[in-house]
Short mmCIF file of N, CA and C in Angstrom, two decimals:
data_model
loop_
_atom_site.label_atom_id
_atom_site.label_comp_id
_atom_site.label_asym_id
_atom_site.label_seq_id
_atom_site.Cartn_x
_atom_site.Cartn_y
_atom_site.Cartn_z
N UNK A 148 -4.33 20.33 -1.79
CA UNK A 148 -2.90 20.32 -1.98
C UNK A 148 -2.45 18.90 -2.30
N UNK A 149 -1.55 18.76 -3.22
CA UNK A 149 -1.07 17.43 -3.59
C UNK A 149 0.43 17.36 -3.45
N UNK A 150 0.92 16.16 -3.36
CA UNK A 150 2.36 15.94 -3.31
C UNK A 150 2.64 14.63 -4.01
N UNK A 151 3.89 14.41 -4.31
CA UNK A 151 4.27 13.16 -4.94
C UNK A 151 5.22 12.42 -4.03
N UNK A 152 5.38 11.15 -4.29
CA UNK A 152 6.27 10.34 -3.48
C UNK A 152 7.71 10.79 -3.70
N UNK A 153 8.56 10.75 -2.67
CA UNK A 153 9.93 11.18 -2.83
C UNK A 153 10.70 10.25 -3.77
N UNK A 154 11.61 10.85 -4.51
CA UNK A 154 12.45 10.08 -5.42
C UNK A 154 13.77 10.81 -5.55
N UNK A 155 14.88 10.09 -5.45
CA UNK A 155 16.18 10.73 -5.51
C UNK A 155 16.50 11.24 -6.91
N UNK A 156 16.02 10.60 -7.96
CA UNK A 156 16.33 11.01 -9.33
C UNK A 156 15.27 11.94 -9.91
N UNK A 157 14.17 12.13 -9.21
CA UNK A 157 13.09 12.95 -9.73
C UNK A 157 12.05 12.13 -10.48
N UNK A 158 12.44 10.97 -11.01
CA UNK A 158 11.51 10.10 -11.72
C UNK A 158 11.09 8.97 -10.79
N UNK A 159 9.84 8.50 -10.93
CA UNK A 159 9.41 7.37 -10.09
C UNK A 159 10.27 6.15 -10.39
N UNK A 160 10.54 5.34 -9.37
CA UNK A 160 11.34 4.14 -9.60
C UNK A 160 10.59 3.13 -10.45
N UNK A 161 11.33 2.35 -11.23
CA UNK A 161 10.72 1.26 -12.00
C UNK A 161 10.44 0.14 -11.02
N UNK A 162 9.21 -0.28 -10.95
CA UNK A 162 8.78 -1.27 -9.96
C UNK A 162 8.28 -2.50 -10.69
N UNK A 163 9.07 -3.57 -10.73
CA UNK A 163 8.62 -4.75 -11.46
C UNK A 163 7.69 -5.63 -10.63
N UNK A 164 6.35 -5.58 -10.89
CA UNK A 164 5.46 -6.49 -10.16
C UNK A 164 5.70 -7.92 -10.63
N UNK A 165 5.28 -8.91 -9.85
CA UNK A 165 5.49 -10.31 -10.23
C UNK A 165 4.83 -10.68 -11.55
N UNK A 166 3.75 -9.99 -11.92
CA UNK A 166 3.05 -10.26 -13.16
C UNK A 166 3.05 -8.97 -13.98
N UNK A 167 3.45 -9.07 -15.24
CA UNK A 167 3.45 -7.89 -16.11
C UNK A 167 2.01 -7.52 -16.44
N UNK A 168 1.61 -6.27 -16.14
CA UNK A 168 0.23 -5.86 -16.43
C UNK A 168 -0.07 -5.91 -17.92
N UNK A 169 -1.28 -6.29 -18.26
CA UNK A 169 -1.72 -6.30 -19.65
C UNK A 169 -2.01 -4.87 -20.08
N UNK A 170 -2.08 -4.65 -21.39
CA UNK A 170 -2.43 -3.31 -21.85
C UNK A 170 -3.93 -3.16 -22.06
N UNK A 171 -4.71 -4.22 -21.83
CA UNK A 171 -6.17 -4.13 -21.93
C UNK A 171 -6.71 -3.40 -20.70
N UNK A 172 -7.62 -2.45 -20.92
CA UNK A 172 -8.15 -1.69 -19.79
C UNK A 172 -9.10 -2.52 -18.94
N UNK A 173 -9.11 -2.25 -17.65
CA UNK A 173 -10.14 -2.82 -16.80
C UNK A 173 -10.47 -1.83 -15.70
N UNK A 174 -11.71 -1.89 -15.26
CA UNK A 174 -12.24 -0.94 -14.29
C UNK A 174 -12.99 -1.71 -13.23
N UNK A 175 -12.80 -1.31 -11.99
CA UNK A 175 -13.51 -1.90 -10.86
C UNK A 175 -14.39 -0.81 -10.26
N UNK A 176 -15.65 -1.13 -10.08
CA UNK A 176 -16.58 -0.22 -9.40
C UNK A 176 -17.16 -0.96 -8.21
N UNK A 177 -17.48 -0.20 -7.16
CA UNK A 177 -18.09 -0.81 -5.98
C UNK A 177 -18.89 0.25 -5.24
N UNK A 178 -19.96 -0.21 -4.58
CA UNK A 178 -20.72 0.71 -3.74
C UNK A 178 -19.89 1.16 -2.54
N UNK A 179 -19.03 0.24 -2.07
CA UNK A 179 -18.14 0.56 -0.95
C UNK A 179 -16.86 -0.24 -1.13
N UNK A 180 -15.72 0.40 -0.86
CA UNK A 180 -14.42 -0.25 -0.95
C UNK A 180 -13.68 0.04 0.35
N UNK A 181 -13.24 -1.03 1.02
CA UNK A 181 -12.53 -0.89 2.28
C UNK A 181 -11.14 -1.51 2.13
N UNK A 182 -10.11 -0.68 2.29
CA UNK A 182 -8.72 -1.15 2.25
C UNK A 182 -8.25 -1.25 3.70
N UNK A 183 -8.02 -2.45 4.17
CA UNK A 183 -7.63 -2.67 5.57
C UNK A 183 -6.11 -2.66 5.70
N UNK A 184 -5.62 -1.91 6.68
CA UNK A 184 -4.19 -1.74 6.91
C UNK A 184 -3.50 -1.27 5.63
N UNK A 185 -4.10 -0.26 4.99
CA UNK A 185 -3.59 0.27 3.73
C UNK A 185 -2.38 1.16 3.98
N UNK A 186 -1.39 1.02 3.10
CA UNK A 186 -0.20 1.87 3.14
C UNK A 186 0.13 2.30 1.72
N UNK A 187 0.48 3.57 1.55
CA UNK A 187 0.87 4.10 0.25
C UNK A 187 2.37 3.89 0.09
N UNK A 188 2.76 3.27 -1.02
CA UNK A 188 4.17 2.95 -1.27
C UNK A 188 4.78 3.82 -2.36
N UNK A 189 4.04 4.85 -2.80
CA UNK A 189 4.58 5.81 -3.73
C UNK A 189 4.05 5.67 -5.14
N UNK A 190 4.56 6.53 -6.00
CA UNK A 190 4.27 6.50 -7.42
C UNK A 190 5.43 5.76 -8.07
N UNK A 191 5.12 4.72 -8.84
CA UNK A 191 6.14 3.88 -9.46
C UNK A 191 5.87 3.79 -10.96
N UNK A 192 6.87 3.36 -11.70
CA UNK A 192 6.73 3.15 -13.13
C UNK A 192 6.69 1.66 -13.39
N UNK A 193 5.69 1.23 -14.17
CA UNK A 193 5.53 -0.19 -14.52
C UNK A 193 5.66 -0.37 -16.02
N UNK A 194 6.21 -1.50 -16.40
CA UNK A 194 6.21 -1.88 -17.82
C UNK A 194 4.92 -2.66 -18.09
N UNK A 195 4.22 -2.28 -19.14
CA UNK A 195 3.01 -3.00 -19.55
C UNK A 195 3.22 -3.47 -20.99
N UNK A 196 2.22 -4.16 -21.51
CA UNK A 196 2.28 -4.60 -22.89
C UNK A 196 2.33 -3.43 -23.86
N UNK A 197 1.91 -2.24 -23.43
CA UNK A 197 1.87 -1.06 -24.29
C UNK A 197 2.99 -0.07 -23.98
N UNK A 198 3.93 -0.43 -23.11
CA UNK A 198 5.00 0.49 -22.73
C UNK A 198 4.99 0.73 -21.23
N UNK A 199 5.62 1.82 -20.80
CA UNK A 199 5.68 2.11 -19.36
C UNK A 199 4.59 3.10 -18.97
N UNK A 200 4.08 2.93 -17.75
CA UNK A 200 3.07 3.83 -17.20
C UNK A 200 3.38 4.06 -15.73
N UNK A 201 2.98 5.23 -15.25
CA UNK A 201 3.10 5.51 -13.83
C UNK A 201 1.88 4.95 -13.11
N UNK A 202 2.10 4.49 -11.89
CA UNK A 202 1.02 3.89 -11.10
C UNK A 202 1.17 4.27 -9.63
N UNK A 203 0.04 4.27 -8.95
CA UNK A 203 0.02 4.40 -7.50
C UNK A 203 0.25 3.01 -6.93
N UNK A 204 1.15 2.88 -5.98
CA UNK A 204 1.39 1.57 -5.36
C UNK A 204 0.90 1.61 -3.92
N UNK A 205 -0.01 0.69 -3.61
CA UNK A 205 -0.55 0.55 -2.26
C UNK A 205 -0.34 -0.89 -1.80
N UNK A 206 -0.20 -1.08 -0.51
CA UNK A 206 -0.29 -2.42 0.07
C UNK A 206 -1.44 -2.39 1.07
N UNK A 207 -2.02 -3.56 1.29
CA UNK A 207 -3.11 -3.69 2.26
C UNK A 207 -3.15 -5.13 2.75
N UNK A 208 -3.72 -5.33 3.92
CA UNK A 208 -3.92 -6.68 4.42
C UNK A 208 -5.05 -7.35 3.65
N UNK A 209 -6.11 -6.55 3.34
CA UNK A 209 -7.22 -7.06 2.54
C UNK A 209 -7.99 -5.88 1.96
N UNK A 210 -8.78 -6.18 0.93
CA UNK A 210 -9.63 -5.18 0.29
C UNK A 210 -11.02 -5.79 0.14
N UNK A 211 -12.02 -5.13 0.71
CA UNK A 211 -13.41 -5.57 0.58
C UNK A 211 -14.13 -4.66 -0.41
N UNK A 212 -14.84 -5.28 -1.35
CA UNK A 212 -15.63 -4.54 -2.33
C UNK A 212 -17.09 -4.98 -2.20
N UNK A 213 -17.96 -4.05 -1.86
CA UNK A 213 -19.39 -4.34 -1.73
C UNK A 213 -20.07 -3.99 -3.05
N UNK A 214 -20.86 -4.92 -3.57
CA UNK A 214 -21.52 -4.77 -4.87
C UNK A 214 -20.48 -4.54 -5.97
N UNK A 215 -19.56 -5.46 -6.07
CA UNK A 215 -18.47 -5.41 -7.05
C UNK A 215 -18.99 -5.44 -8.47
N UNK A 216 -18.39 -4.61 -9.33
CA UNK A 216 -18.70 -4.59 -10.76
C UNK A 216 -17.38 -4.34 -11.49
N UNK A 217 -16.82 -5.38 -12.11
CA UNK A 217 -15.54 -5.31 -12.78
C UNK A 217 -15.72 -5.55 -14.27
N UNK A 218 -15.12 -4.70 -15.09
CA UNK A 218 -15.17 -4.84 -16.54
C UNK A 218 -13.75 -4.84 -17.07
N UNK A 219 -13.45 -5.79 -17.97
CA UNK A 219 -12.11 -5.87 -18.56
C UNK A 219 -12.21 -6.07 -20.06
N UNK A 220 -11.30 -5.46 -20.79
CA UNK A 220 -11.24 -5.64 -22.23
C UNK A 220 -11.86 -4.51 -23.01
N UNK A 221 -11.93 -4.71 -24.33
CA UNK A 221 -12.47 -3.70 -25.24
C UNK A 221 -13.43 -4.35 -26.23
N UNK A 222 -14.42 -3.59 -26.67
CA UNK A 222 -15.31 -4.05 -27.73
C UNK A 222 -15.95 -5.39 -27.44
N UNK A 223 -15.85 -6.31 -28.43
CA UNK A 223 -16.45 -7.64 -28.26
C UNK A 223 -15.65 -8.52 -27.30
N UNK A 224 -14.47 -8.09 -26.94
CA UNK A 224 -13.65 -8.87 -26.02
C UNK A 224 -13.85 -8.45 -24.56
N UNK A 225 -14.96 -7.79 -24.27
CA UNK A 225 -15.24 -7.33 -22.91
C UNK A 225 -15.77 -8.48 -22.07
N UNK A 226 -15.27 -8.57 -20.87
CA UNK A 226 -15.79 -9.51 -19.87
C UNK A 226 -16.20 -8.69 -18.65
N UNK A 227 -17.35 -9.02 -18.10
CA UNK A 227 -17.85 -8.29 -16.94
C UNK A 227 -18.17 -9.27 -15.82
N UNK A 228 -17.70 -8.95 -14.64
CA UNK A 228 -18.00 -9.71 -13.43
C UNK A 228 -18.70 -8.77 -12.47
N UNK A 229 -19.93 -9.10 -12.15
CA UNK A 229 -20.69 -8.34 -11.16
C UNK A 229 -21.09 -9.29 -10.04
N UNK A 230 -21.38 -8.71 -8.91
CA UNK A 230 -21.93 -9.51 -7.82
C UNK A 230 -23.32 -8.96 -7.49
N UNK A 231 -24.07 -9.79 -6.82
CA UNK A 231 -25.39 -9.34 -6.38
C UNK A 231 -25.24 -8.14 -5.45
N UNK A 232 -26.19 -7.23 -5.50
CA UNK A 232 -26.17 -6.03 -4.68
C UNK A 232 -26.01 -6.39 -3.21
N UNK A 233 -25.13 -5.68 -2.55
CA UNK A 233 -24.94 -5.86 -1.12
C UNK A 233 -23.98 -6.96 -0.71
N UNK A 234 -23.52 -7.78 -1.67
CA UNK A 234 -22.57 -8.84 -1.31
C UNK A 234 -21.16 -8.27 -1.25
N UNK A 235 -20.32 -8.88 -0.43
CA UNK A 235 -18.94 -8.43 -0.25
C UNK A 235 -17.98 -9.45 -0.83
N UNK A 236 -17.11 -8.97 -1.72
CA UNK A 236 -16.03 -9.78 -2.27
C UNK A 236 -14.74 -9.28 -1.65
N UNK A 237 -13.81 -10.20 -1.36
CA UNK A 237 -12.60 -9.84 -0.63
C UNK A 237 -11.35 -10.27 -1.36
N UNK A 238 -10.42 -9.35 -1.48
CA UNK A 238 -9.08 -9.61 -1.97
C UNK A 238 -8.21 -9.64 -0.73
N UNK A 239 -7.70 -10.83 -0.39
CA UNK A 239 -6.99 -10.99 0.87
C UNK A 239 -5.55 -11.38 0.62
N UNK A 240 -4.64 -10.72 1.34
CA UNK A 240 -3.23 -11.03 1.23
C UNK A 240 -2.96 -12.47 1.64
N UNK A 241 -2.01 -13.09 0.92
CA UNK A 241 -1.65 -14.47 1.25
C UNK A 241 -0.13 -14.56 1.30
N UNK A 242 0.35 -15.71 1.69
CA UNK A 242 1.79 -15.88 1.83
C UNK A 242 2.23 -15.49 3.23
N UNK A 243 3.53 -15.46 3.43
CA UNK A 243 4.09 -15.19 4.74
C UNK A 243 3.77 -13.82 5.29
N UNK A 244 3.67 -12.80 4.42
CA UNK A 244 3.42 -11.45 4.92
C UNK A 244 1.94 -11.06 4.91
N UNK A 245 1.08 -11.88 4.31
CA UNK A 245 -0.36 -11.61 4.25
C UNK A 245 -0.67 -10.21 3.73
N UNK A 246 0.03 -9.81 2.67
CA UNK A 246 -0.14 -8.47 2.11
C UNK A 246 -0.50 -8.57 0.63
N UNK A 247 -1.46 -7.77 0.22
CA UNK A 247 -1.78 -7.63 -1.20
C UNK A 247 -1.16 -6.31 -1.67
N UNK A 248 -0.55 -6.34 -2.84
CA UNK A 248 0.02 -5.13 -3.43
C UNK A 248 -0.85 -4.73 -4.61
N UNK A 249 -1.27 -3.47 -4.63
CA UNK A 249 -2.13 -2.93 -5.68
C UNK A 249 -1.38 -1.87 -6.46
N UNK A 250 -1.48 -1.95 -7.78
CA UNK A 250 -0.94 -0.93 -8.66
C UNK A 250 -2.12 -0.31 -9.39
N UNK A 251 -2.36 0.99 -9.20
CA UNK A 251 -3.56 1.65 -9.71
C UNK A 251 -3.22 2.83 -10.61
N UNK A 252 -4.00 2.98 -11.69
CA UNK A 252 -3.90 4.18 -12.52
C UNK A 252 -4.65 5.33 -11.88
N UNK A 253 -5.81 5.01 -11.28
CA UNK A 253 -6.64 6.05 -10.66
C UNK A 253 -7.60 5.41 -9.68
N UNK A 254 -7.96 6.20 -8.68
CA UNK A 254 -8.94 5.79 -7.68
C UNK A 254 -9.81 7.01 -7.41
N UNK A 255 -11.13 6.86 -7.59
CA UNK A 255 -12.00 8.00 -7.31
C UNK A 255 -13.24 7.52 -6.57
N UNK A 256 -13.74 8.38 -5.72
CA UNK A 256 -14.92 8.07 -4.93
C UNK A 256 -15.06 9.06 -3.80
N UNK A 257 -15.94 8.74 -2.88
CA UNK A 257 -16.14 9.59 -1.71
C UNK A 257 -15.50 8.92 -0.51
N UNK A 258 -14.54 9.58 0.07
CA UNK A 258 -13.80 9.09 1.22
C UNK A 258 -14.67 9.23 2.46
N UNK A 259 -14.92 8.12 3.18
CA UNK A 259 -15.78 8.19 4.37
C UNK A 259 -15.05 7.85 5.67
N UNK A 260 -13.86 7.24 5.57
CA UNK A 260 -13.12 6.90 6.80
C UNK A 260 -11.64 6.78 6.48
N UNK A 261 -10.82 7.36 7.36
CA UNK A 261 -9.37 7.28 7.25
C UNK A 261 -8.78 6.63 8.51
N UNK A 262 -9.46 5.63 9.01
CA UNK A 262 -8.95 4.91 10.17
C UNK A 262 -8.75 5.78 11.39
N UNK A 263 -9.66 6.71 11.62
CA UNK A 263 -9.57 7.57 12.80
C UNK A 263 -8.86 8.89 12.55
N UNK A 264 -8.15 9.02 11.45
CA UNK A 264 -7.49 10.29 11.11
C UNK A 264 -8.54 11.27 10.59
N UNK A 265 -8.27 12.57 10.71
CA UNK A 265 -9.24 13.55 10.21
C UNK A 265 -9.44 13.41 8.70
N UNK A 266 -10.68 13.53 8.28
CA UNK A 266 -11.00 13.49 6.84
C UNK A 266 -10.66 14.84 6.22
N UNK A 267 -10.25 14.84 4.94
CA UNK A 267 -9.98 16.12 4.28
C UNK A 267 -11.29 16.88 4.05
N UNK A 268 -11.20 18.20 3.88
CA UNK A 268 -12.42 18.98 3.65
C UNK A 268 -13.18 18.52 2.40
N UNK A 269 -12.46 18.20 1.34
CA UNK A 269 -13.08 17.70 0.11
C UNK A 269 -13.01 16.18 0.15
N UNK A 270 -14.15 15.53 0.34
CA UNK A 270 -14.16 14.07 0.51
C UNK A 270 -14.39 13.31 -0.79
N UNK A 271 -14.90 13.98 -1.82
CA UNK A 271 -15.03 13.35 -3.13
C UNK A 271 -13.71 13.59 -3.84
N UNK A 272 -12.97 12.50 -4.08
CA UNK A 272 -11.59 12.63 -4.53
C UNK A 272 -11.32 11.78 -5.77
N UNK A 273 -10.30 12.19 -6.50
CA UNK A 273 -9.70 11.38 -7.55
C UNK A 273 -8.20 11.42 -7.31
N UNK A 274 -7.63 10.24 -7.11
CA UNK A 274 -6.20 10.12 -6.86
C UNK A 274 -5.57 9.48 -8.08
N UNK A 275 -4.55 10.13 -8.64
CA UNK A 275 -3.80 9.61 -9.78
C UNK A 275 -2.32 9.80 -9.49
N UNK A 276 -1.44 9.19 -10.28
CA UNK A 276 0.00 9.43 -10.06
C UNK A 276 0.38 10.91 -10.17
N UNK A 277 -0.36 11.68 -10.95
CA UNK A 277 -0.07 13.11 -11.10
C UNK A 277 -0.71 13.96 -10.01
N UNK A 278 -1.62 13.39 -9.24
CA UNK A 278 -2.36 14.14 -8.22
C UNK A 278 -2.54 13.27 -6.98
N UNK A 279 -1.58 13.37 -6.07
CA UNK A 279 -1.59 12.56 -4.85
C UNK A 279 -1.83 13.49 -3.66
N UNK A 280 -3.02 13.45 -3.07
CA UNK A 280 -3.32 14.33 -1.93
C UNK A 280 -2.46 13.99 -0.71
N UNK A 281 -2.31 14.99 0.16
CA UNK A 281 -1.49 14.81 1.36
C UNK A 281 -1.96 13.64 2.23
N UNK A 282 -3.30 13.45 2.33
CA UNK A 282 -3.79 12.37 3.18
C UNK A 282 -3.33 11.01 2.66
N UNK A 283 -3.09 10.88 1.35
CA UNK A 283 -2.58 9.63 0.80
C UNK A 283 -1.12 9.46 1.19
N UNK A 284 -0.32 10.51 1.04
CA UNK A 284 1.10 10.39 1.40
C UNK A 284 1.26 10.13 2.90
N UNK A 285 0.31 10.58 3.72
CA UNK A 285 0.35 10.26 5.15
C UNK A 285 0.25 8.76 5.39
N UNK A 286 -0.38 8.03 4.46
CA UNK A 286 -0.49 6.57 4.59
C UNK A 286 0.86 5.88 4.41
N UNK A 287 1.87 6.62 3.96
CA UNK A 287 3.21 6.05 3.82
C UNK A 287 3.87 5.84 5.18
N UNK A 288 3.43 6.59 6.18
CA UNK A 288 4.03 6.48 7.51
C UNK A 288 3.13 5.78 8.52
N UNK A 289 1.84 5.66 8.21
CA UNK A 289 0.90 5.07 9.16
C UNK A 289 -0.19 4.32 8.41
N UNK A 290 -0.12 2.98 8.40
CA UNK A 290 -1.13 2.18 7.72
C UNK A 290 -2.47 2.33 8.44
N UNK A 291 -3.53 2.48 7.66
CA UNK A 291 -4.86 2.68 8.21
C UNK A 291 -5.89 1.93 7.38
N UNK A 292 -7.07 1.76 7.95
CA UNK A 292 -8.21 1.26 7.19
C UNK A 292 -8.86 2.46 6.52
N UNK A 293 -8.97 2.39 5.19
CA UNK A 293 -9.50 3.50 4.40
C UNK A 293 -10.77 3.02 3.70
N UNK A 294 -11.84 3.81 3.80
CA UNK A 294 -13.13 3.42 3.22
C UNK A 294 -13.62 4.49 2.24
N UNK A 295 -14.06 4.01 1.07
CA UNK A 295 -14.66 4.85 0.04
C UNK A 295 -16.06 4.33 -0.25
N UNK A 296 -16.95 5.22 -0.69
CA UNK A 296 -18.23 4.80 -1.24
C UNK A 296 -18.32 5.30 -2.67
N UNK A 297 -19.16 4.62 -3.48
CA UNK A 297 -19.32 4.97 -4.89
C UNK A 297 -17.95 5.15 -5.55
N UNK A 298 -17.16 4.08 -5.49
CA UNK A 298 -15.77 4.15 -5.91
C UNK A 298 -15.57 3.54 -7.29
N UNK A 299 -14.64 4.11 -8.04
CA UNK A 299 -14.20 3.59 -9.32
C UNK A 299 -12.67 3.52 -9.27
N UNK A 300 -12.14 2.35 -9.62
CA UNK A 300 -10.70 2.15 -9.61
C UNK A 300 -10.27 1.68 -10.99
N UNK A 301 -9.19 2.27 -11.49
CA UNK A 301 -8.57 1.81 -12.74
C UNK A 301 -7.28 1.09 -12.37
N UNK A 302 -7.37 -0.21 -12.11
CA UNK A 302 -6.18 -0.93 -11.67
C UNK A 302 -5.32 -1.37 -12.85
N UNK A 303 -4.03 -1.55 -12.58
CA UNK A 303 -3.13 -2.15 -13.55
C UNK A 303 -2.94 -3.62 -13.22
N UNK A 304 -2.65 -3.90 -11.95
CA UNK A 304 -2.47 -5.28 -11.52
C UNK A 304 -2.45 -5.33 -10.00
N UNK A 305 -2.45 -6.53 -9.47
CA UNK A 305 -2.29 -6.77 -8.04
C UNK A 305 -1.45 -8.02 -7.88
N UNK A 306 -0.85 -8.18 -6.72
CA UNK A 306 -0.09 -9.40 -6.47
C UNK A 306 -0.20 -9.77 -5.00
N UNK A 307 0.06 -11.04 -4.72
CA UNK A 307 0.09 -11.54 -3.36
C UNK A 307 -1.25 -11.72 -2.71
N UNK A 308 -2.29 -11.97 -3.51
CA UNK A 308 -3.62 -12.04 -2.91
C UNK A 308 -4.50 -13.07 -3.61
N UNK A 309 -5.56 -13.41 -2.90
CA UNK A 309 -6.58 -14.34 -3.39
C UNK A 309 -7.91 -13.60 -3.36
N UNK A 310 -8.67 -13.65 -4.46
CA UNK A 310 -9.97 -12.99 -4.53
C UNK A 310 -11.07 -14.00 -4.24
N UNK A 311 -11.90 -13.66 -3.28
CA UNK A 311 -13.07 -14.45 -2.94
C UNK A 311 -14.29 -13.64 -3.37
N UNK A 312 -15.06 -14.16 -4.35
CA UNK A 312 -16.20 -13.45 -4.90
C UNK A 312 -17.49 -14.10 -4.41
N UNK A 313 -18.40 -13.29 -3.88
CA UNK A 313 -19.68 -13.76 -3.39
C UNK A 313 -20.77 -13.32 -4.36
N UNK A 314 -21.60 -14.26 -4.80
CA UNK A 314 -22.75 -13.94 -5.67
C UNK A 314 -22.36 -13.46 -7.05
N UNK A 315 -21.45 -14.17 -7.77
CA UNK A 315 -21.00 -13.68 -9.06
C UNK A 315 -22.05 -13.79 -10.16
N UNK A 316 -22.03 -12.81 -11.06
CA UNK A 316 -22.86 -12.78 -12.26
C UNK A 316 -21.90 -12.42 -13.40
N UNK A 317 -21.69 -13.30 -14.39
CA UNK A 317 -20.72 -13.08 -15.46
C UNK A 317 -21.42 -12.64 -16.74
N UNK A 318 -20.69 -11.87 -17.54
CA UNK A 318 -21.18 -11.49 -18.87
C UNK A 318 -19.95 -11.35 -19.75
N UNK A 319 -19.95 -11.96 -20.93
CA UNK A 319 -18.82 -11.90 -21.84
C UNK A 319 -19.26 -11.39 -23.20
N UNK A 320 -18.33 -10.71 -23.88
CA UNK A 320 -18.58 -10.25 -25.24
C UNK A 320 -19.68 -9.22 -25.37
N UNK A 321 -19.79 -8.35 -24.39
CA UNK A 321 -20.86 -7.34 -24.41
C UNK A 321 -20.36 -6.09 -25.13
N UNK A 322 -20.08 -6.20 -26.42
CA UNK A 322 -19.52 -5.05 -27.10
C UNK A 322 -20.41 -4.39 -28.04
#
């Protein structure tokens, strides 16, 4: 069962992040992704270089990615950042509130922990603005540590955080 974030007008609110997302695609993959003190802030509309898109908005205290593999761009303009297997890279909230804000097109993987809350019967999930499971909307009222394995994320942008990468391996122009 899915639900969407409440909205008085029926349309997701326009949410201006501090940085306008680029229209170039990028994908983050990880063997394990841990969102600490994660909260779902709803489905929002963002302006990008290619127009407006709906996004999932999450906040977290930090995000750990084990065996990070990030690819950005298209064709010959592709850049890839990987880390050595088993290393953990961390996106940590900074500033007065120590919160990172994530805007995502999609998040898919196998859910392994909901911070002590019961796991849904179907643990292999894909969350998009058009398909928001109840367990995600529950994060709007109770921030939890959420863990996925074999995860793929299609992010638009993030704000309020610093990325610490362990064991980086770069590759550019792999088109």
